[in-house]
C-alpha cells in the first residue's frame, strides 16, 4: 500500500493512494493510452487550451485574449 502523509498540509492523516485513485478519481497513472491520445487529438483539433494548475489557483494569470468574446454564462462558451 502506498500512502501519502498530509502533515505538511496542516493535518496528521495518512491517505491511501489506492483510495485516492479509486474513490476520488485521482489516478497518477495512465489507464488507457488510446483514450488519452484521442483526447489530446480532439483538444488540438478544436483548439482547446486547458489551464495550468497555477492558472486554476489564480485565474488572473490567464491571458484575457483567450476568453475575449466568450459569454461565461452561455451553455456552450464556444
PDB file of C-alpha atoms in Angstrom:
ATOM      1  CA  UNK A   1       0.000   0.000   0.000  1.00  0.00           C
ATOM      2  CA  UNK A   2       1.348   3.405  -0.969  1.00  0.00           C
ATOM      3  CA  UNK A   3       0.359   6.130   1.440  1.00  0.00           C
ATOM      4  CA  UNK A   4       0.571   9.890   1.404  1.00  0.00           C
ATOM      5  CA  UNK A   5       1.254  11.791   4.621  1.00  0.00           C
ATOM      6  CA  UNK A   6      -0.653  15.062   4.823  1.00  0.00           C
ATOM      7  CA  UNK A   7       1.244  16.512   7.797  1.00  0.00           C
ATOM      8  CA  UNK A   8       2.829  19.170   5.596  1.00  0.00           C
ATOM      9  CA  UNK A   9      -0.670  20.388   4.711  1.00  0.00           C
ATOM     10  CA  UNK A  10      -1.772  21.045   8.272  1.00  0.00           C
ATOM     11  CA  UNK A  11      -3.343  17.691   9.140  1.00  0.00           C
ATOM     12  CA  UNK A  12      -1.955  14.461  10.507  1.00  0.00           C
ATOM     13  CA  UNK A  13      -3.916  11.951   8.419  1.00  0.00           C
ATOM     14  CA  UNK A  14      -2.416   9.380   6.071  1.00  0.00           C
ATOM     15  CA  UNK A  15      -4.142   8.887   2.721  1.00  0.00           C
ATOM     16  CA  UNK A  16      -4.090   5.547   0.923  1.00  0.00           C
ATOM     17  CA  UNK A  17      -3.028   6.146  -2.703  1.00  0.00           C
ATOM     18  CA  UNK A  18      -5.422   3.441  -3.930  1.00  0.00           C
ATOM     19  CA  UNK A  19      -8.293   5.272  -2.216  1.00  0.00           C
ATOM     20  CA  UNK A  20      -7.263   8.485  -3.951  1.00  0.00           C
ATOM     21  CA  UNK A  21      -7.396   6.733  -7.313  1.00  0.00           C
ATOM     22  CA  UNK A  22     -10.426   4.526  -6.717  1.00  0.00           C
ATOM     23  CA  UNK A  23     -12.709   6.730  -4.669  1.00  0.00           C
ATOM     24  CA  UNK A  24     -11.676  10.195  -5.789  1.00  0.00           C
ATOM     25  CA  UNK A  25     -10.582   9.520  -9.364  1.00  0.00           C
ATOM     26  CA  UNK A  26      -7.115  10.961  -8.747  1.00  0.00           C
ATOM     27  CA  UNK A  27      -5.056   8.303 -10.509  1.00  0.00           C
ATOM     28  CA  UNK A  28      -1.454   9.261 -11.219  1.00  0.00           C
ATOM     29  CA  UNK A  29      -1.018   6.673 -13.965  1.00  0.00           C
ATOM     30  CA  UNK A  30      -2.376   6.492 -17.500  1.00  0.00           C
ATOM     31  CA  UNK A  31      -5.052   3.810 -17.522  1.00  0.00           C
ATOM     32  CA  UNK A  32      -5.995   3.934 -21.218  1.00  0.00           C
ATOM     33  CA  UNK A  33      -3.288   5.345 -23.503  1.00  0.00           C
ATOM     34  CA  UNK A  34      -5.577   5.236 -26.550  1.00  0.00           C
ATOM     35  CA  UNK A  35      -8.237   7.321 -24.772  1.00  0.00           C
ATOM     36  CA  UNK A  36      -5.580   9.841 -23.738  1.00  0.00           C
ATOM     37  CA  UNK A  37      -4.219  10.062 -27.283  1.00  0.00           C
ATOM     38  CA  UNK A  38      -7.752  10.545 -28.632  1.00  0.00           C
ATOM     39  CA  UNK A  39      -8.470  13.301 -26.094  1.00  0.00           C
ATOM     40  CA  UNK A  40      -5.225  15.099 -26.944  1.00  0.00           C
ATOM     41  CA  UNK A  41      -6.021  14.908 -30.674  1.00  0.00           C
ATOM     42  CA  UNK A  42      -9.575  16.210 -30.184  1.00  0.00           C
ATOM     43  CA  UNK A  43      -8.399  19.074 -27.982  1.00  0.00           C
ATOM     44  CA  UNK A  44      -5.747  20.031 -30.535  1.00  0.00           C
ATOM     45  CA  UNK A  45      -8.243  19.829 -33.415  1.00  0.00           C
ATOM     46  CA  UNK A  46     -10.738  22.068 -31.576  1.00  0.00           C
ATOM     47  CA  UNK A  47      -8.095  24.498 -30.274  1.00  0.00           C
ATOM     48  CA  UNK A  48      -8.902  23.620 -26.662  1.00  0.00           C
ATOM     49  CA  UNK A  49      -6.458  25.188 -24.243  1.00  0.00           C
ATOM     50  CA  UNK A  50      -6.521  23.774 -20.714  1.00  0.00           C
ATOM     51  CA  UNK A  51      -5.378  25.973 -17.837  1.00  0.00           C
ATOM     52  CA  UNK A  52      -2.358  25.107 -15.730  1.00  0.00           C
ATOM     53  CA  UNK A  53      -2.774  24.393 -12.017  1.00  0.00           C
ATOM     54  CA  UNK A  54      -1.313  27.843 -11.312  1.00  0.00           C
ATOM     55  CA  UNK A  55      -3.949  29.424 -13.562  1.00  0.00           C
ATOM     56  CA  UNK A  56      -6.712  27.452 -11.857  1.00  0.00           C
ATOM     57  CA  UNK A  57      -5.490  28.711  -8.488  1.00  0.00           C
ATOM     58  CA  UNK A  58      -5.144  32.303  -9.758  1.00  0.00           C
ATOM     59  CA  UNK A  59      -7.292  32.983 -12.844  1.00  0.00           C
ATOM     60  CA  UNK A  60      -5.746  36.445 -13.205  1.00  0.00           C
ATOM     61  CA  UNK A  61      -2.732  34.632 -14.701  1.00  0.00           C
ATOM     62  CA  UNK A  62      -4.816  33.655 -17.747  1.00  0.00           C
ATOM     63  CA  UNK A  63      -4.284  35.929 -20.748  1.00  0.00           C
ATOM     64  CA  UNK A  64      -7.529  37.879 -21.270  1.00  0.00           C
ATOM     65  CA  UNK A  65      -7.268  37.374 -25.047  1.00  0.00           C
ATOM     66  CA  UNK A  66      -8.116  33.671 -24.618  1.00  0.00           C
ATOM     67  CA  UNK A  67     -11.563  34.498 -23.258  1.00  0.00           C
ATOM     68  CA  UNK A  68     -12.234  37.530 -25.447  1.00  0.00           C
ATOM     69  CA  UNK A  69     -15.806  37.430 -26.760  1.00  0.00           C
ATOM     70  CA  UNK A  70     -16.810  34.416 -24.661  1.00  0.00           C
ATOM     71  CA  UNK A  71     -20.042  34.559 -22.673  1.00  0.00           C
ATOM     72  CA  UNK A  72     -19.159  32.789 -19.432  1.00  0.00           C
ATOM     73  CA  UNK A  73     -22.861  32.154 -18.779  1.00  0.00           C
ATOM     74  CA  UNK A  74     -23.579  30.551 -22.148  1.00  0.00           C
ATOM     75  CA  UNK A  75     -24.316  26.797 -22.138  1.00  0.00           C
ATOM     76  CA  UNK A  76     -21.513  26.286 -24.672  1.00  0.00           C
ATOM     77  CA  UNK A  77     -18.896  29.008 -24.373  1.00  0.00           C
ATOM     78  CA  UNK A  78     -17.553  28.418 -27.883  1.00  0.00           C
TER      79      UNK A  78
END
